C-alpha positions as a Markdown table, in Angstrom:
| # | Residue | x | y | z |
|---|---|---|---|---|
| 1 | Unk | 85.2 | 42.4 | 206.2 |
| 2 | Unk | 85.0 | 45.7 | 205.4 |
| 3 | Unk | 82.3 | 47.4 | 203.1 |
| 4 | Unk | 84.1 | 51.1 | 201.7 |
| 5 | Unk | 81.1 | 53.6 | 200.1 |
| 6 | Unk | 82.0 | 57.2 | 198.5 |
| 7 | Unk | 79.7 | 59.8 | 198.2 |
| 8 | Unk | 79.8 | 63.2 | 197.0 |
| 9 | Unk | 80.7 | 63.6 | 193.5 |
| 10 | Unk | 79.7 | 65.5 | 190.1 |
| 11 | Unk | 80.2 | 68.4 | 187.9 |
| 12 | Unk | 81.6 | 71.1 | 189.2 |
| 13 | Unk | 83.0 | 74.8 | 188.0 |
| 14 | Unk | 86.6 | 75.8 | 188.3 |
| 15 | Unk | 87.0 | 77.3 | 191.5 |
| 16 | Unk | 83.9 | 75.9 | 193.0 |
| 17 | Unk | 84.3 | 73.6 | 196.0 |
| 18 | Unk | 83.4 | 69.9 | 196.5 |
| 19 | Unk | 83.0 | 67.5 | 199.4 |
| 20 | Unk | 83.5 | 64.1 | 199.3 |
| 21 | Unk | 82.1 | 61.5 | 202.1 |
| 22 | Unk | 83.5 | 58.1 | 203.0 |
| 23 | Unk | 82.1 | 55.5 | 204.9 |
| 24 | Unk | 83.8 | 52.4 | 206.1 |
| 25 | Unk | 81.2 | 49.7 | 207.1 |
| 26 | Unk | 82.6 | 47.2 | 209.3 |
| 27 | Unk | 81.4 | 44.5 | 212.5 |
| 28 | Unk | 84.7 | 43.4 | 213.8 |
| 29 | Unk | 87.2 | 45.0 | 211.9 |
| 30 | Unk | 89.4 | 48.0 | 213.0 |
| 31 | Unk | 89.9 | 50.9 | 210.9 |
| 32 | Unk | 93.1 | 52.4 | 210.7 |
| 33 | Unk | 94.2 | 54.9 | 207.8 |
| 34 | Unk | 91.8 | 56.0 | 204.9 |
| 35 | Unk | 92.5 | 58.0 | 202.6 |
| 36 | Unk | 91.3 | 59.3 | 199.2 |
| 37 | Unk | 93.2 | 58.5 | 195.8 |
| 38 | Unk | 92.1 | 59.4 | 191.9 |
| 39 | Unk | 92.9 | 58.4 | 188.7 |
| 40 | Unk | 92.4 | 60.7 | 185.9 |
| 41 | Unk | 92.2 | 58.8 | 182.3 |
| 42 | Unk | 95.6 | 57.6 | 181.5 |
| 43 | Unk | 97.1 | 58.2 | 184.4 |
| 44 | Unk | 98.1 | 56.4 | 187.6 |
| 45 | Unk | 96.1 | 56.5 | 191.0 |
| 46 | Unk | 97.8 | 59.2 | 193.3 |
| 47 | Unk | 97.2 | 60.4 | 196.5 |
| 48 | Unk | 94.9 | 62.9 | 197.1 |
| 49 | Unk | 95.1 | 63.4 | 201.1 |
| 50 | Unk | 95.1 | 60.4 | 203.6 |
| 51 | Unk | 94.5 | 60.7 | 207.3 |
| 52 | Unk | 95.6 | 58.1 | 210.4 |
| 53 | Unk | 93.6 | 56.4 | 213.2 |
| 54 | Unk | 95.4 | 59.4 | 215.6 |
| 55 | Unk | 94.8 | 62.2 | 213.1 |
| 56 | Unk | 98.0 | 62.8 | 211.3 |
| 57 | Unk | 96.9 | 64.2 | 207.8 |
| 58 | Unk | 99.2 | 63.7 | 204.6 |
| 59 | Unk | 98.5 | 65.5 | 201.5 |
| 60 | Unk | 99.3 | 65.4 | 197.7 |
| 61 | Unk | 101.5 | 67.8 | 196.1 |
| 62 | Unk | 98.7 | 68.5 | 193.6 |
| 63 | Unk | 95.9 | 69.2 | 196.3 |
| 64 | Unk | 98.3 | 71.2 | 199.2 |
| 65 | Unk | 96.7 | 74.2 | 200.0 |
| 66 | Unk | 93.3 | 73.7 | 198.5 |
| 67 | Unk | 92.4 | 70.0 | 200.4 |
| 68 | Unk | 91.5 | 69.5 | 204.1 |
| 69 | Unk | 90.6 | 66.0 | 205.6 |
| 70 | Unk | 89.1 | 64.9 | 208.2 |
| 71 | Unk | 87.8 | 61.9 | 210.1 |
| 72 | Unk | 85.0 | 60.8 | 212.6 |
| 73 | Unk | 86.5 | 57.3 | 214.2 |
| 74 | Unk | 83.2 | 56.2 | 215.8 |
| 75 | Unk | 81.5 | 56.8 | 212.3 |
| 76 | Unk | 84.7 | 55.5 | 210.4 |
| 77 | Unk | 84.1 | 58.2 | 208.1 |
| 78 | Unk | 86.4 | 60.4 | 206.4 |
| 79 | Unk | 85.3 | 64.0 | 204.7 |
| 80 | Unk | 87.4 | 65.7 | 202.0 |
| 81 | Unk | 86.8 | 68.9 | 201.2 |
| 82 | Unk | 88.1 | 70.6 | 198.3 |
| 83 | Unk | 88.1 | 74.3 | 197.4 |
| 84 | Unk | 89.2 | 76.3 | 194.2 |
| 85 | Unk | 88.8 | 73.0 | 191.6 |
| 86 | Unk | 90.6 | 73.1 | 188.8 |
| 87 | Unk | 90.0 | 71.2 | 185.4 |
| 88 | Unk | 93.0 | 68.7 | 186.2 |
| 89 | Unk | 91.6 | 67.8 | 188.9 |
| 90 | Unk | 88.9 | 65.8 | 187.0 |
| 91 | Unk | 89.1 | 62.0 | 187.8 |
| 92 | Unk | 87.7 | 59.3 | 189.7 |
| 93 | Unk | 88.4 | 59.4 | 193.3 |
| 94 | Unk | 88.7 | 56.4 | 195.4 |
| 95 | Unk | 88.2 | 56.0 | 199.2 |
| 96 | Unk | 90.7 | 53.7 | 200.9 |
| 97 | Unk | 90.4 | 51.9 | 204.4 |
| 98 | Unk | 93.5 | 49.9 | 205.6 |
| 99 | Unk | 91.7 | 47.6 | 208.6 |
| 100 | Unk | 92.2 | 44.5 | 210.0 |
| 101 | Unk | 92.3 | 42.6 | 213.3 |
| 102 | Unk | 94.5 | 40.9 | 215.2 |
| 103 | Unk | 98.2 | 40.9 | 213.2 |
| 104 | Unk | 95.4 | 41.0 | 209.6 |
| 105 | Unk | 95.9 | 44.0 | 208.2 |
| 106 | Unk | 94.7 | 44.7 | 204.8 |
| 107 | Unk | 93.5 | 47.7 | 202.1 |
| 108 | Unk | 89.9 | 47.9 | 201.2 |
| 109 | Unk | 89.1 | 50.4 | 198.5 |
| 110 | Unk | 85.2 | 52.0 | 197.5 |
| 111 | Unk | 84.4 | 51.3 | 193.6 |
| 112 | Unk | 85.0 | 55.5 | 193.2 |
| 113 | Unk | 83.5 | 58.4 | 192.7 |
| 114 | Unk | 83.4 | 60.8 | 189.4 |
| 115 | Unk | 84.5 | 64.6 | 190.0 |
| 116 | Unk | 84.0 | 66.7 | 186.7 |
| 117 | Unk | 85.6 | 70.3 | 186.6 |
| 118 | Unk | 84.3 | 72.2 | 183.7 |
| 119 | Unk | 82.9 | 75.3 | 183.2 |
């Protein structure tokens, strides 16, 4: 199994800069993408930025240009940073670990983290 803990959220002013941590805990499983996703009230989960095993980086359309992630595979952590926050981009964000062994392959996702842009 795989155990998926976020860190790194709060209030923040527009055009400040945040940094979000993600941990993927596992004993025997192997990690493959992760990625972080948010979901703003009434609204559905999107992409934020994911990143793979190899190091190919994808990013949201929202986030291009202002998001940069990037990954430690012996740690299986991921590190978002985010500069020039803007009040839309207030929502949860969730960490996301696809892992698995074997031909197993399956998503684990982190219970989220709140990021509040207000001035």
């Amino acid at each position: 199994q795989v155990q998926v803990v976020e860190s790194g959220g709060g209030l923040v002013r527009p055009g400040e800069s945040l940094r979000l941590t993600c941990i993927a805990s596992t004993n025997n499983f192997i990690i493959y993408g992760m990625g972080w996703y948010r979901q703003a009230p009434g609204k559905q989960r999107e992409l934020v930025a994911s990143i793979l095993r190899e190091g190919g980086a994808e990013y949201g359309n929202a986030v291009k240009g202002r998001a940069t992630i990037s990954r430690d595979n012996a740690k299986n952590t991921i590190v978002l940073q985010m500069d020039n926050l803007r009040p839309e981009d207030t929502a949860v964000y969730y960490c996301n670990a696809e892992a698995g062994k074997n031909s197993y392959e399956t998503d684990y996702w982190g219970q989220g983290t709140q990021v509040n842009v207000s001035s």
